[in-house]
Tab-separated table of C-alpha atoms and ligand atoms in Angstrom:
chain	number	residue	atom	x	y	z
A	1039	MET	CA	52.005	184.669	46.259
A	1040	ASP	CA	48.615	185.969	47.195
A	1041	ILE	CA	46.930	182.659	47.952
A	1042	LYS	CA	44.076	184.675	49.488
A	1043	ARG	CA	42.832	185.669	46.016
A	1044	GLY	CA	40.888	182.477	45.640
A	1045	GLY	CA	40.915	181.528	49.259
A	1046	PHE	CA	42.760	178.276	48.642
A	1047	ALA	CA	44.451	176.751	51.606
A	1048	SER	CA	47.494	174.856	50.503
A	1049	LYS	CA	49.563	173.664	47.561
A	1050	LEU	CA	48.064	170.227	47.703
A	1051	GLY	CA	44.665	171.800	48.106
A	1052	ILE	CA	44.851	173.698	44.867
A	1053	ILE	CA	45.911	170.630	42.904
A	1054	LEU	CA	43.014	168.751	44.479
A	1055	ALA	CA	40.735	171.620	43.553
A	1056	THR	CA	41.927	171.400	39.949
A	1057	ALA	CA	41.231	167.673	39.895
A	1058	GLY	CA	37.858	168.470	41.472
A	1059	SER	CA	37.131	170.850	38.633
A	1060	ALA	CA	37.948	168.196	36.055
A	1061	VAL	CA	36.054	165.335	37.667
A	1062	GLY	CA	32.333	165.959	37.622
A	1063	LEU	CA	29.193	165.441	35.586
A	1064	GLY	CA	31.393	165.544	32.498
A	1065	ASN	CA	32.676	162.095	33.484
A	1066	VAL	CA	29.640	160.482	35.005
A	1067	TRP	CA	26.795	162.039	33.002
A	1068	ARG	CA	28.190	163.400	29.728
A	1069	PHE	CA	30.815	160.785	28.891
A	1070	PRO	CA	28.377	157.813	28.949
A	1071	TYR	CA	25.737	159.607	26.931
A	1072	MET	CA	28.251	160.824	24.336
A	1073	THR	CA	29.729	157.319	24.125
A	1074	GLY	CA	26.238	155.900	23.691
A	1075	GLU	CA	25.351	158.337	20.932
A	1076	ASN	CA	28.592	157.694	19.091
A	1077	GLY	CA	28.590	153.924	18.950
A	1078	GLY	CA	30.756	152.916	21.930
A	1079	ALA	CA	34.319	151.631	21.821
A	1080	ALA	CA	35.480	153.476	18.700
A	1081	PHE	CA	34.460	156.760	20.306
A	1082	ILE	CA	36.374	155.895	23.468
A	1083	LEU	CA	39.546	155.235	21.477
A	1084	LEU	CA	39.260	158.603	19.770
A	1085	TYR	CA	38.505	160.247	23.105
A	1086	ILE	CA	41.654	158.806	24.692
A	1087	GLY	CA	43.641	159.898	21.634
A	1088	CYS	CA	42.338	163.452	22.071
A	1089	ILE	CA	43.251	163.481	25.772
A	1090	LEU	CA	46.820	162.323	25.130
A	1091	LEU	CA	47.609	164.245	21.993
A	1092	LEU	CA	45.693	167.474	22.529
A	1093	GLY	CA	44.380	167.555	26.087
A	1094	ILE	CA	47.581	167.230	28.088
A	1095	PRO	CA	49.587	169.797	26.061
A	1096	GLY	CA	46.536	172.085	26.190
A	1097	MET	CA	46.366	171.794	29.959
A	1098	VAL	CA	50.070	172.545	30.309
A	1099	SER	CA	49.669	175.690	28.204
A	1100	GLU	CA	46.890	177.021	30.411
A	1101	PHE	CA	48.894	176.129	33.517
A	1102	VAL	CA	51.982	177.938	32.213
A	1103	ILE	CA	50.032	181.094	31.378
A	1104	GLY	CA	48.100	181.146	34.643
A	1105	ARG	CA	51.002	180.470	36.953
A	1106	TYR	CA	53.237	182.952	35.217
A	1107	ALA	CA	50.710	185.784	35.403
A	1108	GLN	CA	49.058	185.019	38.766
A	1109	SER	CA	45.936	186.919	37.836
A	1110	ASN	CA	42.502	186.374	36.314
A	1111	ALA	CA	42.416	184.771	32.882
A	1112	ALA	CA	42.026	187.888	30.744
A	1113	ARG	CA	44.872	189.697	32.429
A	1114	ALA	CA	46.988	186.548	32.346
A	1115	TYR	CA	46.913	186.349	28.536
A	1116	HIS	CA	47.628	190.060	28.345
A	1117	LYS	CA	50.606	189.826	30.706
A	1118	MET	CA	52.083	186.764	29.069
A	1119	SER	CA	51.855	188.380	25.624
A	1120	GLY	CA	54.151	191.139	26.852
A	1121	LYS	CA	51.063	193.402	26.735
A	1122	ARG	CA	50.883	193.259	22.948
A	1123	GLY	CA	47.910	192.456	20.776
A	1124	LEU	CA	44.429	191.517	21.848
A	1125	TRP	CA	45.188	188.239	23.572
A	1126	GLN	CA	43.092	189.127	26.588
A	1127	LEU	CA	40.141	188.338	24.318
A	1128	VAL	CA	41.000	184.635	24.632
A	1129	GLY	CA	40.588	185.061	28.375
A	1130	HIS	CA	37.260	186.818	27.785
A	1131	LEU	CA	36.128	183.958	25.561
A	1132	GLY	CA	36.966	181.478	28.333
A	1133	ILE	CA	35.041	183.494	30.892
A	1134	LEU	CA	31.991	183.616	28.607
A	1135	THR	CA	32.257	179.885	27.896
A	1136	SER	CA	32.420	178.908	31.548
A	1137	THR	CA	29.454	181.148	32.359
A	1138	ILE	CA	27.336	179.420	29.703
A	1139	ILE	CA	28.499	176.002	30.887
A	1140	LEU	CA	27.566	176.844	34.466
A	1141	GLY	CA	24.078	177.770	33.214
A	1142	PHE	CA	23.242	174.356	31.782
A	1143	TYR	CA	25.475	172.297	34.057
A	1144	ALA	CA	23.508	173.562	37.056
A	1145	VAL	CA	20.332	172.104	35.534
A	1146	VAL	CA	21.848	168.618	35.401
A	1147	ALA	CA	23.401	169.088	38.851
A	1148	GLY	CA	19.903	170.031	40.032
A	1149	TRP	CA	18.567	166.743	38.629
A	1150	CYS	CA	21.179	164.948	40.739
A	1151	LEU	CA	19.942	166.806	43.825
A	1152	GLN	CA	16.377	165.769	43.012
A	1153	TYR	CA	17.505	162.157	42.577
A	1154	LEU	CA	19.322	162.297	45.895
A	1155	PHE	CA	16.138	163.283	47.690
A	1156	ALA	CA	13.951	160.956	45.628
A	1157	SER	CA	16.163	158.003	46.458
A	1158	LEU	CA	16.134	158.946	50.134
A	1159	ALA	CA	12.338	158.920	49.968
A	1160	GLY	CA	12.368	155.620	48.073
A	1161	GLN	CA	10.531	157.164	45.095
A	1162	LEU	CA	12.689	155.598	42.405
A	1163	ASN	CA	11.459	152.043	42.895
A	1164	GLY	CA	9.762	150.548	39.889
A	1165	ASP	CA	10.470	148.838	36.595
A	1166	SER	CA	12.475	150.458	33.828
A	1167	SER	CA	9.488	152.086	32.131
A	1168	TYR	CA	8.445	153.619	35.466
A	1169	VAL	CA	11.945	155.030	35.918
A	1170	SER	CA	11.975	156.532	32.401
A	1171	GLU	CA	8.541	158.042	32.950
A	1172	TYR	CA	9.664	159.486	36.286
A	1173	PHE	CA	12.543	161.265	34.592
A	1174	ARG	CA	10.397	162.563	31.732
A	1175	ASN	CA	7.771	163.955	34.095
A	1176	PHE	CA	10.271	165.521	36.416
A	1177	SER	CA	12.540	167.133	33.819
A	1178	SER	CA	9.654	168.730	31.934
A	1179	ASN	CA	8.001	170.060	35.087
A	1180	PRO	CA	8.046	173.887	34.979
A	1181	TRP	CA	9.051	174.484	38.599
A	1182	LYS	CA	10.993	171.809	40.348
A	1183	PRO	CA	14.047	171.472	38.103
A	1184	CYS	CA	14.372	175.277	37.923
A	1185	LEU	CA	14.349	175.532	41.686
A	1186	TRP	CA	16.942	172.788	42.062
A	1187	ALA	CA	19.198	174.395	39.456
A	1188	VAL	CA	19.020	177.810	41.114
A	1189	ALA	CA	19.565	176.168	44.506
A	1190	PHE	CA	22.696	174.544	43.139
A	1191	ILE	CA	24.037	177.850	41.854
A	1192	LEU	CA	23.300	179.460	45.222
A	1193	ILE	CA	25.225	176.732	47.056
A	1194	THR	CA	28.149	177.375	44.695
A	1195	HIS	CA	27.802	181.096	45.382
A	1196	LEU	CA	27.992	180.508	49.129
A	1197	VAL	CA	31.206	178.538	48.805
A	1198	ILE	CA	32.714	181.232	46.602
A	1199	VAL	CA	31.914	184.196	48.854
A	1200	ARG	CA	32.433	182.483	52.184
A	1201	GLY	CA	35.864	181.370	51.048
A	1202	VAL	CA	35.119	177.899	52.346
A	1203	GLN	CA	37.290	176.326	49.687
A	1204	ARG	CA	39.414	175.146	52.569
A	1205	GLY	CA	36.610	172.942	53.821
A	1206	ILE	CA	35.857	171.759	50.313
A	1207	GLU	CA	39.487	170.826	49.772
A	1208	ARG	CA	39.555	168.851	52.970
A	1209	ALA	CA	36.326	167.117	52.074
A	1210	SER	CA	37.716	166.318	48.600
A	1211	LYS	CA	40.540	164.314	50.104
A	1212	LEU	CA	37.984	161.955	51.552
A	1213	LEU	CA	35.108	162.148	49.104
A	1214	MET	CA	37.029	161.750	45.836
A	1215	PRO	CA	38.499	158.379	46.830
A	1216	MET	CA	35.058	157.418	48.130
A	1217	LEU	CA	33.514	158.210	44.765
A	1218	LEU	CA	36.120	156.030	43.113
A	1219	VAL	CA	35.452	153.087	45.440
A	1220	LEU	CA	31.697	153.431	45.090
A	1221	LEU	CA	31.995	153.534	41.322
A	1222	LEU	CA	33.927	150.272	41.471
A	1223	VAL	CA	31.236	148.648	43.600
A	1224	ILE	CA	28.499	149.774	41.218
A	1225	VAL	CA	30.553	148.621	38.217
A	1226	VAL	CA	30.726	145.119	39.709
A	1227	ALA	CA	27.000	145.192	40.461
A	1228	SER	CA	26.131	146.424	36.983
A	1229	CYS	CA	28.360	143.870	35.259
A	1230	SER	CA	26.709	141.060	37.184
A	1231	LEU	CA	23.242	141.804	35.779
A	1232	PRO	CA	21.879	139.325	33.206
A	1233	GLY	CA	22.852	140.284	29.668
A	1234	ALA	CA	25.531	142.691	30.878
A	1235	MET	CA	28.106	141.272	28.478
A	1236	ALA	CA	26.531	143.119	25.552
A	1237	GLY	CA	27.251	146.408	27.339
A	1238	ILE	CA	30.870	145.466	27.997
A	1239	GLU	CA	31.318	144.569	24.348
A	1240	PHE	CA	29.741	147.857	23.315
A	1241	LEU	CA	32.358	149.640	25.414
A	1242	PHE	CA	35.451	147.705	24.424
A	1243	LYS	CA	34.898	146.175	20.997
A	1244	PRO	CA	35.245	148.943	18.455
A	1245	ASP	CA	32.796	148.847	15.581
A	1246	PHE	CA	33.722	151.690	13.297
A	1247	SER	CA	30.608	151.193	11.191
A	1248	LYS	CA	28.467	152.513	14.072
A	1249	VAL	CA	30.425	155.729	14.270
A	1250	SER	CA	28.421	158.806	13.313
A	1251	HIS	CA	29.940	161.465	11.094
A	1252	SER	CA	30.421	163.976	13.895
A	1253	VAL	CA	32.232	161.491	16.141
A	1254	LEU	CA	35.613	163.200	15.971
A	1255	LEU	CA	34.311	166.571	17.038
A	1256	ASP	CA	32.235	164.901	19.752
A	1257	ALA	CA	35.327	163.100	21.075
A	1258	LEU	CA	37.345	166.300	21.004
A	1259	GLY	CA	34.615	168.339	22.698
A	1260	GLN	CA	34.095	165.662	25.349
A	1261	ALA	CA	37.827	165.459	26.088
A	1262	PHE	CA	38.093	169.222	26.535
A	1263	PHE	CA	34.869	169.485	28.517
A	1264	SER	CA	35.965	166.756	30.861
A	1265	LEU	CA	39.401	168.266	31.464
A	1266	SER	CA	37.836	171.753	31.939
A	1267	LEU	CA	40.085	172.784	29.070
A	1268	GLY	CA	39.594	175.860	26.897
A	1269	THR	CA	37.492	177.752	29.437
A	1270	ALA	CA	40.367	179.568	31.151
A	1271	CYS	CA	39.436	177.586	34.234
A	1272	LEU	CA	42.775	175.790	34.381
A	1273	CYS	CA	44.516	179.083	33.773
A	1274	THR	CA	42.656	180.720	36.662
A	1275	TYR	CA	43.381	177.846	39.036
A	1276	ALA	CA	47.027	177.721	37.958
A	1277	SER	CA	47.329	181.340	39.022
A	1278	TYR	CA	47.079	179.973	42.580
A	1279	PHE	CA	49.674	177.205	42.012
A	1280	SER	CA	53.019	177.424	43.763
A	1281	ARG	CA	56.335	177.625	41.974
A	1282	GLU	CA	57.160	174.125	43.123
A	1283	THR	CA	54.297	172.603	41.157
A	1284	ASN	CA	55.483	170.415	38.301
A	1285	LEU	CA	53.003	171.486	35.638
A	1286	LEU	CA	53.413	168.574	33.223
A	1287	LYS	CA	53.195	165.985	35.971
A	1288	SER	CA	50.084	167.608	37.442
A	1289	ALA	CA	48.431	167.738	34.013
A	1290	GLY	CA	49.231	164.053	33.439
A	1291	GLN	CA	47.937	162.959	36.835
A	1292	ILE	CA	44.706	164.922	36.543
A	1293	ALA	CA	44.084	163.649	32.997
A	1294	LEU	CA	44.691	160.054	34.124
A	1295	LEU	CA	42.327	160.301	37.082
A	1296	ASP	CA	39.714	162.002	34.922
A	1297	THR	CA	39.890	159.303	32.244
A	1298	ILE	CA	39.747	156.444	34.744
A	1299	ILE	CA	36.600	157.892	36.303
A	1300	ALA	CA	34.976	158.378	32.893
A	1301	ILE	CA	35.673	154.788	31.821
A	1302	LEU	CA	34.386	153.474	35.150
A	1303	ALA	CA	31.216	155.508	34.630
A	1304	GLY	CA	30.847	153.864	31.221
A	1305	LEU	CA	31.312	150.445	32.795
A	1306	MET	CA	28.691	151.318	35.351
A	1307	ILE	CA	26.073	152.446	32.824
A	1308	PHE	CA	26.262	150.293	29.684
A	1309	PRO	CA	26.108	146.761	31.098
A	1310	ALA	CA	23.044	147.871	33.081
A	1311	ALA	CA	21.511	149.760	30.153
A	1312	PHE	CA	21.792	146.683	27.908
A	1313	SER	CA	20.496	144.474	30.670
A	1314	VAL	CA	17.297	146.445	31.309
A	1315	GLY	CA	16.744	147.464	27.704
A	1316	VAL	CA	17.554	151.182	27.859
A	1317	GLN	CA	18.833	152.398	24.468
A	1318	PRO	CA	22.512	153.437	24.677
A	1319	ASP	CA	21.759	156.496	22.561
A	1320	SER	CA	19.081	157.844	24.908
A	1321	GLY	CA	20.947	161.144	25.195
A	1322	PRO	CA	21.244	163.314	28.320
A	1323	SER	CA	18.696	161.235	30.242
A	1324	LEU	CA	20.819	158.055	29.942
A	1325	ILE	CA	22.257	157.829	33.454
A	1326	PHE	CA	19.027	158.989	35.079
A	1327	ILE	CA	16.930	156.293	33.457
A	1328	THR	CA	19.543	153.560	33.887
A	1329	LEU	CA	20.969	153.922	37.386
A	1330	PRO	CA	17.839	153.488	39.517
A	1331	ASN	CA	17.463	150.076	37.841
A	1332	VAL	CA	20.971	149.091	38.890
A	1333	PHE	CA	20.389	150.016	42.506
A	1334	GLN	CA	17.176	147.987	42.550
A	1335	GLN	CA	17.884	144.983	40.383
A	1336	ALA	CA	21.540	144.305	41.139
A	1337	PHE	CA	20.780	144.407	44.846
A	1338	ALA	CA	17.376	142.737	44.619
A	1339	THR	CA	18.296	140.237	47.320
A	1340	MET	CA	19.717	142.949	49.589
A	1341	PRO	CA	17.403	145.927	49.031
A	1342	MET	CA	18.760	147.850	52.011
A	1343	ILE	CA	22.261	147.840	50.539
A	1344	GLY	CA	20.926	148.975	47.163
A	1345	TYR	CA	19.054	151.781	48.925
A	1346	VAL	CA	22.136	153.007	50.787
A	1347	ILE	CA	24.428	152.732	47.760
A	1348	GLY	CA	21.952	154.728	45.675
A	1349	ILE	CA	21.849	157.537	48.202
A	1350	LEU	CA	25.615	157.578	48.659
A	1351	PHE	CA	26.132	157.631	44.919
A	1352	TYR	CA	23.885	160.639	44.268
A	1353	ALA	CA	25.409	162.463	47.248
A	1354	LEU	CA	28.924	161.956	45.900
A	1355	LEU	CA	27.806	162.959	42.419
A	1356	VAL	CA	26.383	166.188	43.815
A	1357	PHE	CA	29.686	166.821	45.558
A	1358	ALA	CA	31.689	166.127	42.385
A	1359	ALA	CA	29.433	168.493	40.454
A	1360	LEU	CA	29.886	171.157	43.122
A	1361	THR	CA	33.678	171.121	42.897
A	1362	SER	CA	33.243	171.701	39.155
A	1363	THR	CA	30.656	174.484	39.433
A	1364	ILE	CA	32.890	176.239	41.970
A	1365	SER	CA	35.654	176.344	39.367
A	1366	MET	CA	33.351	177.734	36.666
A	1367	HIS	CA	32.081	180.393	39.056
A	1368	GLU	CA	35.580	181.307	40.224
A	1369	ILE	CA	36.709	182.192	36.692
A	1370	GLY	CA	34.152	184.988	36.324
A	1371	THR	CA	34.296	186.070	39.941
A	1372	ALA	CA	38.091	186.523	39.818
A	1373	PHE	CA	37.699	188.451	36.568
A	1374	PHE	CA	35.024	190.883	37.784
A	1375	THR	CA	36.764	191.395	41.118
A	1376	GLU	CA	40.130	192.246	39.587
A	1377	GLU	CA	39.029	194.037	36.422
A	1378	LEU	CA	35.973	195.964	37.620
A	1379	HIS	CA	37.503	196.510	41.067
A	1380	ARG	CA	34.332	195.253	42.720
A	1381	PRO	CA	34.224	193.498	46.075
A	1382	ARG	CA	34.318	189.718	45.616
A	1383	LYS	CA	30.769	189.423	46.900
A	1384	GLN	CA	29.336	191.746	44.271
A	1385	SER	CA	31.253	190.070	41.477
A	1386	ALA	CA	29.953	186.724	42.623
A	1387	TRP	CA	26.372	188.021	42.471
A	1388	ILE	CA	26.825	189.178	38.859
A	1389	LEU	CA	27.686	185.621	37.931
A	1390	THR	CA	25.110	183.957	40.126
A	1391	ILE	CA	22.244	186.008	38.694
A	1392	THR	CA	23.342	185.617	35.059
A	1393	CYS	CA	23.799	181.866	35.399
A	1394	SER	CA	20.533	181.400	37.269
A	1395	LEU	CA	18.576	183.106	34.495
A	1396	LEU	CA	20.316	180.980	31.902
A	1397	ALA	CA	19.680	177.835	33.942
A	1398	ILE	CA	15.957	178.635	34.174
A	1399	GLY	CA	15.801	179.116	30.391
A	1400	CYS	CA	17.671	175.835	29.828
A	1401	SER	CA	15.453	173.908	32.187
A	1402	LEU	CA	12.213	175.274	30.740
A	1403	SER	CA	13.416	174.469	27.228
A	1404	LEU	CA	13.120	170.758	28.015
A	1405	GLY	CA	9.387	170.605	27.684
A	1406	ALA	CA	7.708	173.005	30.096
A	1407	VAL	CA	7.691	175.932	27.654
A	1408	ASP	CA	7.627	175.316	23.949
A	1409	GLY	CA	9.822	177.328	21.686
A	1410	ILE	CA	12.895	178.120	23.834
A	1411	LYS	CA	14.979	176.883	20.970
A	1412	LEU	CA	18.043	178.032	19.072
A	1413	PHE	CA	18.822	176.518	15.669
A	1414	GLY	CA	16.116	173.925	16.258
A	1415	LYS	CA	17.638	172.653	19.523
A	1416	PRO	CA	16.248	173.178	23.038
A	1417	LEU	CA	18.300	175.878	24.780
A	1418	LEU	CA	20.027	173.326	27.040
A	1419	ASP	CA	21.208	171.188	24.123
A	1420	PHE	CA	22.229	174.288	22.233
A	1421	CYS	CA	24.368	175.608	25.117
A	1422	ASP	CA	25.964	172.182	25.508
A	1423	PHE	CA	26.662	171.991	21.773
A	1424	ILE	CA	28.031	175.497	21.288
A	1425	THR	CA	30.353	175.315	24.285
A	1426	ALA	CA	31.726	171.779	23.980
A	1427	GLN	CA	31.958	171.636	20.207
A	1428	ILE	CA	32.843	175.185	19.261
A	1429	MET	CA	33.927	177.421	22.128
A	1430	LEU	CA	36.162	174.973	24.018
A	1431	PRO	CA	38.064	173.773	20.941
A	1432	LEU	CA	38.358	177.381	19.795
A	1433	GLY	CA	39.700	178.459	23.199
A	1434	ALA	CA	42.234	175.629	23.195
A	1435	PHE	CA	43.204	176.335	19.578
A	1436	LEU	CA	43.894	180.013	20.275
A	1437	THR	CA	45.731	179.207	23.511
A	1438	SER	CA	47.948	176.816	21.630
A	1439	LEU	CA	48.774	179.323	18.903
A	1440	PHE	CA	49.435	181.862	21.614
A	1441	ALA	CA	51.793	179.648	23.629
A	1442	GLY	CA	53.547	178.193	20.591
A	1443	TRP	CA	53.975	181.246	18.397
A	1444	PHE	CA	53.408	184.510	20.239
A	1445	VAL	CA	54.728	184.061	23.738
A	1446	ASN	CA	58.420	184.684	24.206
A	1447	GLN	CA	59.719	181.093	23.951
A	1448	GLN	CA	62.426	181.647	26.537
A	1449	LEU	CA	59.760	182.684	28.978
A	1450	LEU	CA	57.619	179.684	28.049
A	1451	LYS	CA	60.538	177.356	28.640
A	1452	GLN	CA	61.442	178.934	31.932
A	1453	GLU	CA	57.895	178.688	33.276
A	1454	PHE	CA	57.496	175.128	31.960
A	1455	LEU	CA	60.678	174.000	33.702
A	1456	THR	CA	59.931	175.755	36.986
A	1457	GLY	CA	58.892	173.138	39.481
A	1458	ILE	CA	60.576	170.243	37.698
A	1459	ARG	CA	63.038	168.958	40.263
A	1460	HIS	CA	65.713	167.399	38.129
A	1461	ASN	CA	66.278	170.016	35.553
A	1462	ASN	CA	68.441	168.284	32.964
A	1463	ASN	CA	68.636	167.286	29.318
A	1464	VAL	CA	65.626	165.064	29.663
A	1465	SER	CA	63.407	167.863	30.903
A	1466	THR	CA	64.663	170.128	28.117
A	1467	ALA	CA	63.829	167.423	25.581
A	1468	ILE	CA	60.359	167.086	27.103
A	1469	PHE	CA	59.927	170.825	26.818
A	1470	HIS	CA	60.809	170.635	23.116
A	1471	ALA	CA	58.260	167.891	22.585
A	1472	TYR	CA	55.644	170.029	24.321
A	1473	GLN	CA	56.666	173.054	22.263
A	1474	PHE	CA	56.375	171.076	19.027
A	1475	SER	CA	52.985	169.851	20.009
A	1476	VAL	CA	51.533	173.285	20.857
A	1477	ARG	CA	53.052	174.786	17.736
A	1478	PHE	CA	51.909	172.163	15.242
A	1479	ILE	CA	50.006	169.154	16.505
A	1480	VAL	CA	47.334	170.787	18.665
A	1481	PRO	CA	46.345	173.656	16.337
A	1482	LEU	CA	46.493	171.495	13.205
A	1483	CYS	CA	44.434	168.671	14.655
A	1484	ILE	CA	41.751	171.027	15.958
A	1485	LEU	CA	41.659	172.818	12.631
A	1486	LEU	CA	41.349	169.556	10.677
A	1487	ILE	CA	38.560	168.326	12.930
A	1488	PHE	CA	36.670	171.606	12.436
A	1489	LEU	CA	37.130	171.498	8.674
A	1490	HIS	CA	35.976	167.889	8.576
A	1491	GLN	CA	32.903	168.687	10.643
A	1492	PHE	CA	31.857	171.539	8.411
A	1493	GLY	CA	32.253	169.420	5.332
A	1494	ILE	CA	35.250	171.268	3.901
A	1495	LEU	CA	37.512	168.225	4.228
B	261	LIG	N1	35.282	169.266	33.701
B	261	LIG	C1	34.025	169.407	34.345
B	261	LIG	C2	33.338	168.045	34.377
B	261	LIG	O1	33.829	167.103	33.839
B	261	LIG	C3	33.174	170.451	33.686
B	261	LIG	C4	33.827	171.783	33.517
B	261	LIG	C5	33.922	172.339	32.267
B	261	LIG	C6	34.350	172.473	34.612
B	261	LIG	C7	34.523	173.577	32.086
B	261	LIG	C8	34.961	173.730	34.434
B	261	LIG	C9	35.040	174.285	33.188
B	261	LIG	O2	32.308	167.886	34.919
């Protein structure tokens, strides 16, 4: 296999890279704010349901297609279809989706960079209204957030063209567990704040009366966003997998890790938010106006420790975001390199420039320039909405129909079973369960959720 295509170093490395793609701002930034907007525990239950029932089979489908074809996403769908029909369009849709996501994701990643430097400089010290004001002023500033966002995309670009994935993979082995440990420490700190219990209850005591009408689609979109599902990202990364990789097991492990980190992020944010009086439905600003309070108040007697933990946390968050932006960038770069026969460097620039322009538009739409709106939403919110709630579910829906109904089922079975060590009746039965789920459960559930959202059901 041509491992060189993406510059990945080893079998373990590519699995780590896939986990790195999944774990990112989707867990630490988006999951808490979505949970807050959708009433807490009930949303989390639906979210976990979506991961188990739709997410894992969806991941396996993308893995099967990518590893079978060993090429960029568009060509992978084409190859797997036996070169019939227009299935490469699903790959194109994924490439478009990940490009849009990179555009707005970089803005939030840029905020994390700003917070890293601000916490180093000790600028985030103050009461909760100071912290909220700080965020409002910074995010609506015309220059700074744009520069940070573009800087973030350029860092991603460097990793992609320098082929330093190897270094990133090595760093992941250390930094991912560190993120997990640090999250645990902050969870304990946050839960020990006065009045934290209300936040824990909000997270674990379902109150279905608080659930908004769009909660199902939000849970679905969040599950897919967090798993990087429906963007052809998993398909692209799977094209670098080895034939010994057990696809189902990898999907399960990545989904488990991803969910644990999301729940920990919730446990870090809500007890603190309730304690300092930040509204749980504050939207995208939620973690930025809550966390500085945790670092200050929970460590009030040991300010130095709070200072260091704050810095470490933002640094690890930046790293987690980077492993995700690399994956979004790689999807388009692999596509342009292989389909337009351009050198990798040039292809990377196409993506970097497009995403930077989009990121600038998204950042300015938050207050610096009035009127960068689509359907009444600031551009950033619109891009978030259209990708997570429409394009990702659509991508996963089409992929499921493709794998379940159009791909030669013998081929599907063979690729699914490749890498499973003990190939026996049990693995065949598991394959049949997977096949049933991609044929019926996944497409039907996504369809029903869409119909419900648009008021038809
Ligand atoms: N899953 C990533 C996160 O949780 C975001 C992402 C979406 C990455 C789509 C790649 C493709 O942060």
